[in-house]
Coordinates of C-alpha atoms and ligand atoms in Angstrom, one line a residue:
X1 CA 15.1 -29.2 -44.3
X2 CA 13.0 -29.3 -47.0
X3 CA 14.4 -29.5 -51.2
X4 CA 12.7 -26.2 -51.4
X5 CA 14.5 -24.5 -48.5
X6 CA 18.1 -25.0 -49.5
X7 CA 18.0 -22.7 -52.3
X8 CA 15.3 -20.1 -50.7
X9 CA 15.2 -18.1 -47.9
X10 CA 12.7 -19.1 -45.2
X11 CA 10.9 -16.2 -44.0
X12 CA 8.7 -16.8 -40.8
X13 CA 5.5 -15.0 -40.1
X14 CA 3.8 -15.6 -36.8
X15 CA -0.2 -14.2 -36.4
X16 CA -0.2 -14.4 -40.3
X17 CA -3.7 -15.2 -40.3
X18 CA -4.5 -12.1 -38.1
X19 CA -5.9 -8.8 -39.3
X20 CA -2.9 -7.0 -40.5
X21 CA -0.7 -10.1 -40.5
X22 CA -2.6 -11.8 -43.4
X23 CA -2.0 -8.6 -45.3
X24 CA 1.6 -9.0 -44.8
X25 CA 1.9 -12.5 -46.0
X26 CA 0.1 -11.8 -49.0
X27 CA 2.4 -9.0 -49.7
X28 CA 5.6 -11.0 -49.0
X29 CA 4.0 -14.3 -51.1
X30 CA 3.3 -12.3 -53.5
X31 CA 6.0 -9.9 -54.0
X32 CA 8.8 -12.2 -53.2
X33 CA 8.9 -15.6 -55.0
X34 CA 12.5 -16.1 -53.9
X35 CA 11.2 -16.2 -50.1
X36 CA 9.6 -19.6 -48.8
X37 CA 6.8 -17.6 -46.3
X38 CA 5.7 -19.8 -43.2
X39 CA 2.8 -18.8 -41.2
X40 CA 2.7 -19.6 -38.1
X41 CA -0.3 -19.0 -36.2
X42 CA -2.4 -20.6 -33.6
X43 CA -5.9 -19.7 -35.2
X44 CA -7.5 -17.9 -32.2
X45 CA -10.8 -16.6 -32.2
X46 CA -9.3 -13.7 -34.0
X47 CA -7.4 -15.4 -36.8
X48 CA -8.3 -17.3 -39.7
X49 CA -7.2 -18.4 -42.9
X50 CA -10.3 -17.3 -45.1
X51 CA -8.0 -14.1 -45.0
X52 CA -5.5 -15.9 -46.9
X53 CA -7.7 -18.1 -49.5
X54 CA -6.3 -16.1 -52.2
X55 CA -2.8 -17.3 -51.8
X56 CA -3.2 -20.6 -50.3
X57 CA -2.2 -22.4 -53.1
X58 CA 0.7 -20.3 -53.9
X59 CA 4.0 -22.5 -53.9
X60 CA 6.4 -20.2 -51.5
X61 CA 3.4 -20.6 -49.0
X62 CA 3.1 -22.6 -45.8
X63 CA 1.0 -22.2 -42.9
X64 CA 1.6 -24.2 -39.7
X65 CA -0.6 -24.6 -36.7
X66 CA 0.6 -24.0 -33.2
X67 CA 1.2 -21.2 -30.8
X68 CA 3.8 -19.3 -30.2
X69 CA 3.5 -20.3 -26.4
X70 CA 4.3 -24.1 -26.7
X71 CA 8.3 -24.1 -26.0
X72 CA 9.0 -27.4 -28.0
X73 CA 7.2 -26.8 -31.0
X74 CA 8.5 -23.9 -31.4
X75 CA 12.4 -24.6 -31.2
X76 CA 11.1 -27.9 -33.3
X77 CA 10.1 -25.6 -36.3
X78 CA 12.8 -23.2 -36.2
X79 CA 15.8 -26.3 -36.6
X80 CA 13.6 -27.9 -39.0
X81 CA 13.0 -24.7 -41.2
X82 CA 16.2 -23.0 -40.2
X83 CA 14.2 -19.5 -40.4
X84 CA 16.5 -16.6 -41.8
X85 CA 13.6 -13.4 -41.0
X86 CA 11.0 -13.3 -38.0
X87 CA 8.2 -11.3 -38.9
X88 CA 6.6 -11.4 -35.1
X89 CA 2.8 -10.0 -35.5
X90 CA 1.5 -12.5 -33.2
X91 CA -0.4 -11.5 -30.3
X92 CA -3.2 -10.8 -28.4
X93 CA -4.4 -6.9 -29.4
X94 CA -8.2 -6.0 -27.6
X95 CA -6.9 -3.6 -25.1
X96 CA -11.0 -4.4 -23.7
X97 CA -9.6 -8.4 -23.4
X98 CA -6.8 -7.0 -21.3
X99 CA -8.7 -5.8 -19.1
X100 CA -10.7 -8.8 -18.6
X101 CA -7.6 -11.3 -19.0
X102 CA -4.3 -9.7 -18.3
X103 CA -3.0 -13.3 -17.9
X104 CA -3.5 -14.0 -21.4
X105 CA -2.0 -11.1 -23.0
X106 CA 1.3 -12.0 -20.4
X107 CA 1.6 -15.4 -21.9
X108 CA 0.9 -14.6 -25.6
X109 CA 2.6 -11.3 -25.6
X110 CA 5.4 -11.7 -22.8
X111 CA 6.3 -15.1 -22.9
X112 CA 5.4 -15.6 -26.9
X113 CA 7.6 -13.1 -28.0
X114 CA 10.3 -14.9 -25.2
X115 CA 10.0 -17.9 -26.7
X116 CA 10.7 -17.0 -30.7
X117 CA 13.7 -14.6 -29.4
X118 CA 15.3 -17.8 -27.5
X119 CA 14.7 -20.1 -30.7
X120 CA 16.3 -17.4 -33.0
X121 CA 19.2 -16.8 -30.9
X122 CA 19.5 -21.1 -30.3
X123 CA 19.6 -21.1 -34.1
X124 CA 22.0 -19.0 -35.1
X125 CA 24.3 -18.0 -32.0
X126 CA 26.1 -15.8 -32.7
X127 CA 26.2 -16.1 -36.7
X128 CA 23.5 -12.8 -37.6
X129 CA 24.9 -12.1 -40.7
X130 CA 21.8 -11.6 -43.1
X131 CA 19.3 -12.5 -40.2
X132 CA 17.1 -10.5 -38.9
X133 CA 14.1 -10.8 -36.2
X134 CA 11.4 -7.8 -36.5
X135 CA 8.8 -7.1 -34.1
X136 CA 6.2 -5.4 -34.6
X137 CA 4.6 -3.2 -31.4
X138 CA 2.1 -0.7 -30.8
X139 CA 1.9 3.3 -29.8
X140 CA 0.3 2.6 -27.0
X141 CA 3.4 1.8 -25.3
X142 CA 4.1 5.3 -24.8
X143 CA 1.1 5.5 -22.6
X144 CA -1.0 8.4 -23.5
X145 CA -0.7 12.5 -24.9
X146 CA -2.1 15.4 -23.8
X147 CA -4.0 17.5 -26.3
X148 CA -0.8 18.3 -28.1
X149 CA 2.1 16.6 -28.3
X150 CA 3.5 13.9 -30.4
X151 CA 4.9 10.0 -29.8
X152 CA 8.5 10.1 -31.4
X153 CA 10.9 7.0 -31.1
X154 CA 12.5 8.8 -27.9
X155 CA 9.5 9.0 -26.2
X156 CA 9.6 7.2 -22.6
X157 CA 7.3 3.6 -22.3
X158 CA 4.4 4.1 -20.2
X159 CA 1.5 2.0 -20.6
X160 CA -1.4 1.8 -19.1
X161 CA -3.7 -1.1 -20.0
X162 CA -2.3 -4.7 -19.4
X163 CA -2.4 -5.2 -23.1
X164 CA 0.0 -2.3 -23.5
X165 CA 2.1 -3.5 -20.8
X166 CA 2.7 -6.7 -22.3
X167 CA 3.5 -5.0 -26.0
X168 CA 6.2 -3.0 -23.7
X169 CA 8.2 -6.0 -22.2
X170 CA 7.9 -7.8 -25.2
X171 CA 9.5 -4.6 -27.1
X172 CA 11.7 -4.7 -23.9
X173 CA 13.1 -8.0 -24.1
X174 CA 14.0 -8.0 -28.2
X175 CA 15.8 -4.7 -27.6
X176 CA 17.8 -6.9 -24.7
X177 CA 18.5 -9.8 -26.8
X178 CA 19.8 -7.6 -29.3
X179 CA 22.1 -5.8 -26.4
X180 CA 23.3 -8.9 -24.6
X181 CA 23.1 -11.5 -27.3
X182 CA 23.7 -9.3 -30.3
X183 CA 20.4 -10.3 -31.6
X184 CA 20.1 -8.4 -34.9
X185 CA 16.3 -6.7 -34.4
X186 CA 14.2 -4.4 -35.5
X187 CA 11.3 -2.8 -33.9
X188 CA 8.1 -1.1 -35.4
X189 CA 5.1 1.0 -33.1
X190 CA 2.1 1.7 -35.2
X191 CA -0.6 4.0 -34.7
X192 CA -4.2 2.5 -35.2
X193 CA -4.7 0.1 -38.3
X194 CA -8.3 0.1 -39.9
X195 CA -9.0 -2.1 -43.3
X196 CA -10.7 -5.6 -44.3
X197 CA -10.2 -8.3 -41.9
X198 CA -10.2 -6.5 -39.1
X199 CA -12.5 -8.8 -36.3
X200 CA -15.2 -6.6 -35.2
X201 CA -14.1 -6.3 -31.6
X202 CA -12.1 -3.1 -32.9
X203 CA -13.8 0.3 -33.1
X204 CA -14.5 0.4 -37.2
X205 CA -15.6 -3.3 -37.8
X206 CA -17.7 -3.4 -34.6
X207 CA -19.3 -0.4 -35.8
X208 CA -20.2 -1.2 -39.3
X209 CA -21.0 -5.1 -37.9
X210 CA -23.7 -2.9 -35.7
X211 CA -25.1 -0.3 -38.0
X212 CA -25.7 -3.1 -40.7
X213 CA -28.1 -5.0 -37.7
X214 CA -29.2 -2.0 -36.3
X215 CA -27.4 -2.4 -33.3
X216 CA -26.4 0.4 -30.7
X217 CA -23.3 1.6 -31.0
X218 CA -21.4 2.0 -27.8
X219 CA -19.5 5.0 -27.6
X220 CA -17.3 4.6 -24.5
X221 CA -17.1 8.0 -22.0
X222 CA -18.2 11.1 -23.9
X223 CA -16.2 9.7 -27.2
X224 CA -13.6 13.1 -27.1
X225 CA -10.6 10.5 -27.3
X226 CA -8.0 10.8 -30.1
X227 CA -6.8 8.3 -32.3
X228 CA -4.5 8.0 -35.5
X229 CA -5.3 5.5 -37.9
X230 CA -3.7 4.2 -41.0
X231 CA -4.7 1.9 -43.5
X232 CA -3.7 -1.5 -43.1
X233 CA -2.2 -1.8 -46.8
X234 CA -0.1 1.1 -45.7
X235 CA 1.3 -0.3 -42.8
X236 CA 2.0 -3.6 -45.1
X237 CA 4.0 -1.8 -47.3
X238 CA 5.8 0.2 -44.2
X239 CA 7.0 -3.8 -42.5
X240 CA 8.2 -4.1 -46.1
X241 CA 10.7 -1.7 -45.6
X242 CA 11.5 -1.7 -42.7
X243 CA 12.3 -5.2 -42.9
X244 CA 14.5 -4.8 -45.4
X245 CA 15.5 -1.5 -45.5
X246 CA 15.2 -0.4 -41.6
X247 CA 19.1 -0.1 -39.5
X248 CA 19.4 -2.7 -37.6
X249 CA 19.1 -2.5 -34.0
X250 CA 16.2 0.8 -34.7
X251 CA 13.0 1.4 -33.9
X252 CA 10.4 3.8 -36.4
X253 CA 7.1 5.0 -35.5
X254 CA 4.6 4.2 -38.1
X255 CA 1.2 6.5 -38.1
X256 CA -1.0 8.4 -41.0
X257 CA -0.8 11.3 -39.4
X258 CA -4.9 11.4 -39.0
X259 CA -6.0 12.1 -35.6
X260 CA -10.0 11.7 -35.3
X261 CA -11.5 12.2 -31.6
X262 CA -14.1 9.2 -31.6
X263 CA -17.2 10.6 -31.9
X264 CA -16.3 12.3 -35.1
X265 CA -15.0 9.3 -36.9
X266 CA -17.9 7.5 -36.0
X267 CA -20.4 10.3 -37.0
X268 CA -19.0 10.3 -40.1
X269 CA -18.6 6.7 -40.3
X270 CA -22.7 6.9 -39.8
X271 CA -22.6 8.9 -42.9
X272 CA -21.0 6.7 -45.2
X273 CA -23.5 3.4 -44.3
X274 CA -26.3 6.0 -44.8
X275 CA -25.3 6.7 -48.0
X276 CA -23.9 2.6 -49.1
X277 CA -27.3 1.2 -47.7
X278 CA -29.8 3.9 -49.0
X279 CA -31.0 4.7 -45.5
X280 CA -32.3 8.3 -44.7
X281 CA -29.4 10.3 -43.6
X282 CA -28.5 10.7 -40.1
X283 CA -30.8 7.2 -39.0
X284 CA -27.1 5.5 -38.6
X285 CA -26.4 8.4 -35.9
X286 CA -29.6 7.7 -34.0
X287 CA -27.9 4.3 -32.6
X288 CA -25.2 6.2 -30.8
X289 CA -24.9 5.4 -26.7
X290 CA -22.7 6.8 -24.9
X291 CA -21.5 3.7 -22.3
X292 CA -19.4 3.5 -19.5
X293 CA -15.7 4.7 -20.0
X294 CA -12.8 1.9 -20.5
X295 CA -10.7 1.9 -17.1
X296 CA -7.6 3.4 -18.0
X297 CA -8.8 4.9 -21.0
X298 CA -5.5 6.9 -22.8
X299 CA -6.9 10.3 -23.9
X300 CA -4.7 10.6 -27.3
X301 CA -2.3 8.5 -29.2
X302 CA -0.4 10.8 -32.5
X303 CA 2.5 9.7 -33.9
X304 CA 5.4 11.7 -35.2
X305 CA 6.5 9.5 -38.4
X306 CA 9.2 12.0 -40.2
X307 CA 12.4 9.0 -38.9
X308 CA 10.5 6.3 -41.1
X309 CA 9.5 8.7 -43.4
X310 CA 12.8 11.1 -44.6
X311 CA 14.8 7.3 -44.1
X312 CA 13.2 4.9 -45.9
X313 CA 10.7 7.2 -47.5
X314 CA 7.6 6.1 -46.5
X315 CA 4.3 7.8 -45.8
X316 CA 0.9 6.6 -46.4
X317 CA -0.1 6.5 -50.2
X318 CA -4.3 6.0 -49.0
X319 CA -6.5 9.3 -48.0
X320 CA -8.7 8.4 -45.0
X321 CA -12.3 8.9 -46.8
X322 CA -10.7 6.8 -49.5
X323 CA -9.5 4.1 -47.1
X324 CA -12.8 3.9 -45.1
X325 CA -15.1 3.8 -48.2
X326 CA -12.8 1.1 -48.9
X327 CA -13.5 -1.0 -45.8
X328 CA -16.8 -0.1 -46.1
X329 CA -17.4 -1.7 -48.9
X330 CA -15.3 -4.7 -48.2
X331 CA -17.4 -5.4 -45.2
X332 CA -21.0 -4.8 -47.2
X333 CA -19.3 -7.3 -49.4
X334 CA -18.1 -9.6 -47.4
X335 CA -21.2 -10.0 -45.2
X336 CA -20.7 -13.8 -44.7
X337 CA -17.1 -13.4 -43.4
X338 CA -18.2 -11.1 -41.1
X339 CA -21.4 -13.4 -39.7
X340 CA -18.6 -16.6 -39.6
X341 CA -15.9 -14.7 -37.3
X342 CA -18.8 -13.6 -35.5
X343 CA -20.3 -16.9 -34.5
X344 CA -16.9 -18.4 -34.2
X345 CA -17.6 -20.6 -37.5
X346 CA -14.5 -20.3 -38.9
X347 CA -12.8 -21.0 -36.3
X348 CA -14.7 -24.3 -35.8
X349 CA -14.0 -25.1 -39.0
X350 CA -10.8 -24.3 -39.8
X351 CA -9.3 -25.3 -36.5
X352 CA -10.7 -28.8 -37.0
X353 CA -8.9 -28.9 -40.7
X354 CA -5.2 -28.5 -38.8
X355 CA -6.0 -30.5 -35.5
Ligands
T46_401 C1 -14.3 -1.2 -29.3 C2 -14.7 0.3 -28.9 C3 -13.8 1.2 -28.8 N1 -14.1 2.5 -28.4 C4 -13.0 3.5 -28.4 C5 -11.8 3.1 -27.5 C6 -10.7 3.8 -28.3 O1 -10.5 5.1 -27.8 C7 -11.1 3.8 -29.7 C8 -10.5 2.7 -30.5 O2 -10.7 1.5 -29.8 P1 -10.1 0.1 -30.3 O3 -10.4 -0.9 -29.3 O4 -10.6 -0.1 -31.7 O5 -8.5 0.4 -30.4 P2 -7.5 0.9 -29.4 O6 -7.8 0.6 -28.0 O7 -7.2 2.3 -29.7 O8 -6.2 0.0 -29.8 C9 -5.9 -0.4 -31.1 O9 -4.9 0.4 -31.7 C10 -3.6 0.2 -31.0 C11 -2.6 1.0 -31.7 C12 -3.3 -1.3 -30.8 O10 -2.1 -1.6 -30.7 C13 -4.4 -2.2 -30.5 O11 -4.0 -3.5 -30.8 C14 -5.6 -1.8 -31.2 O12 -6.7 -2.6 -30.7 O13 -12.5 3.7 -29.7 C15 -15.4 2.9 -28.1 O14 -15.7 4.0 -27.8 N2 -16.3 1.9 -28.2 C16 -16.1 0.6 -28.6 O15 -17.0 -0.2 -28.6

């Protein structure tokens, strides 16, 4: 154990060089001095730790290399820094990678999630007082809505994609730990996140990534699929709560109550780089094809987010044309980031600093 860790409490973060997991270690680093944050992630093509270089050098900040899939390593660091809180973001998340590579998304997702659970539970045994292990899932486990309809916490599991799947064992084996071992967990399904650092594989970065290089933009079926999306500072702030606020043993939906069928959003995402790059209005549109549909394709995902909302009294605090001018603009500015996680740069790079 290290000096530091006998007086603090070590907080582990897996995928916290990810998209929305970088945004959570900066808020815990930065919000809680009195936690020593470790960041475990394995730096995959879609993680890296530019997203973190403006608390790198903060002193309640570690970041360790590995996967959450190597057995040893895992249970090495969890007696060595004797972790109080799992934050679990880790995993694969491109539903369009599942489809190409369930496999991967089993062992990440599946067996990842396995893995931490059986460290936690070696650690501590049956002495949870003050622990906690939070996981943080999807909506898409509930499979997919009609046109009306809402996901609430009660709603049955039924995915469709592999990557769904894999997010619904892996919610089903914490909620099994917690009945058999008494694991104390916490569980989270969130709508759609959308912000800076996002790797443009996802619907908004890929977008903007392609209008910037006049690139088509490939609008899968006829685009009339629903999605709700929240900013990913919002989502931040909701962990924060729920990880130490949320009952034990609970799951909450988390969603911004914005539903935007595809083609809208991305018409009016057209819009907004019209206007930020000073091109004639309506030239953005002109690179809309419509491409082949994604097998399995779930029709609508909306989430019903009054539990987290009336008990821990959250609900998101950013408007959606405030949070996409936003990301926008962090994207326009952040050009370079954007052409390094597209060649793989970083990765190179940053990979070769921790080998
Ligand atoms: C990449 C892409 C996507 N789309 C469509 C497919 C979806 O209907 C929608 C959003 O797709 P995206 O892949 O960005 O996100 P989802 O498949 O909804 O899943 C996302 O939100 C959930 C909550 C997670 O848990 C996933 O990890 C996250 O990836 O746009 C297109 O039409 N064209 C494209 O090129």
């Amino acid at each position: 154990m290290t000096e530091h860790s006998k007086t603090t409490k070590n907080i582990l973060i897996t995928g916290g060089a990810g998209f929305i997991g970088s945004h959570v270690v900066r808020r815990f680093v930065t919000k809680y001095p009195e936690y020593r944050i470790y960041n475990l992630d394995a730096l995959t093509y879609a993680g890296n730790l530019e997203n973190l270089k403006d608390i790198e050098d903060k002193e309640n900040y570690t970041f360790i290399q590995g996967s959450i899939t190597d057995e040893k390593f895992v249970n090495d660091i969890f007696k060595e820094f004797r972790f109080e809180g799992v934050i679990h973001l880790a995993a694969e998340s491109h539903v369009d990678r599942s489809i190409s590579d369930p496999l991967a998304f089993a062992k990440t997702n599946i067996l990842g999630t396995m893995i931490l659970l059986n460290a936690f539970k070696e650690l501590w045994g049956k002495y949870w007082e003050g622990k906690r292990f939070y996981h943080i899932s999807t909506d898409e486990v509930y499979g997919t809505l009609g046109k009306t309809g809402l996901f609430e916490e009660t709603t049955s599991y039924d995915p469709n994609s592999p990557y769904s799947a894999s997010k619904a064992s892996s919610d089903h084996f914490v909620r099994a730990y917690g009945e058999t071992y008494d694991l104390p967990y916490v569980i989270t399904n969130c709508s759609n996140n959308y912000g800076a650092n996002q790797f443009p594989e996802k619907l908004i970065p890929l977008f903007i990534h392609n209008i910037i290089h006049h690139k088509p933009l490939p609008v899968y079926g006829d685009g009339n699929y629903t999605r709700d999306w929240l900013y990913v500072i919002d989502h931040a702030i909701a962990i924060d709560l729920v990880f130490h606020k949320g009952k034990g043993k609970e799951t909450y939906n988390i969603g911004g109550f914005n539903e935007w069928k595809n083609i809208d959003l991305v018409k009016l995402l057209c819009q907004h780089m019209d206007e930020k790059l000073g091109r004639e209005i309506g030239s953005s549109e002109q690179l809309i094809t419509y491409v082949k549909d994604r097998p399995g394709h779930d029709l609508r995902y909306a989430i019903d987010a009054s539990k987290i909302n009336k008990e821990l009294d959250w609900s998101p605090t950013v408007t959606f044309e405030e949070g996409l001018s936003k990301t926008i603009d962090w994207y326009l500015n952040n050009e370079e980031w954007l052409n390094n996680v597209t060649s793989g740069a970083y990765q190179k790079y940053y990979t070769k600093q921790y080998q």
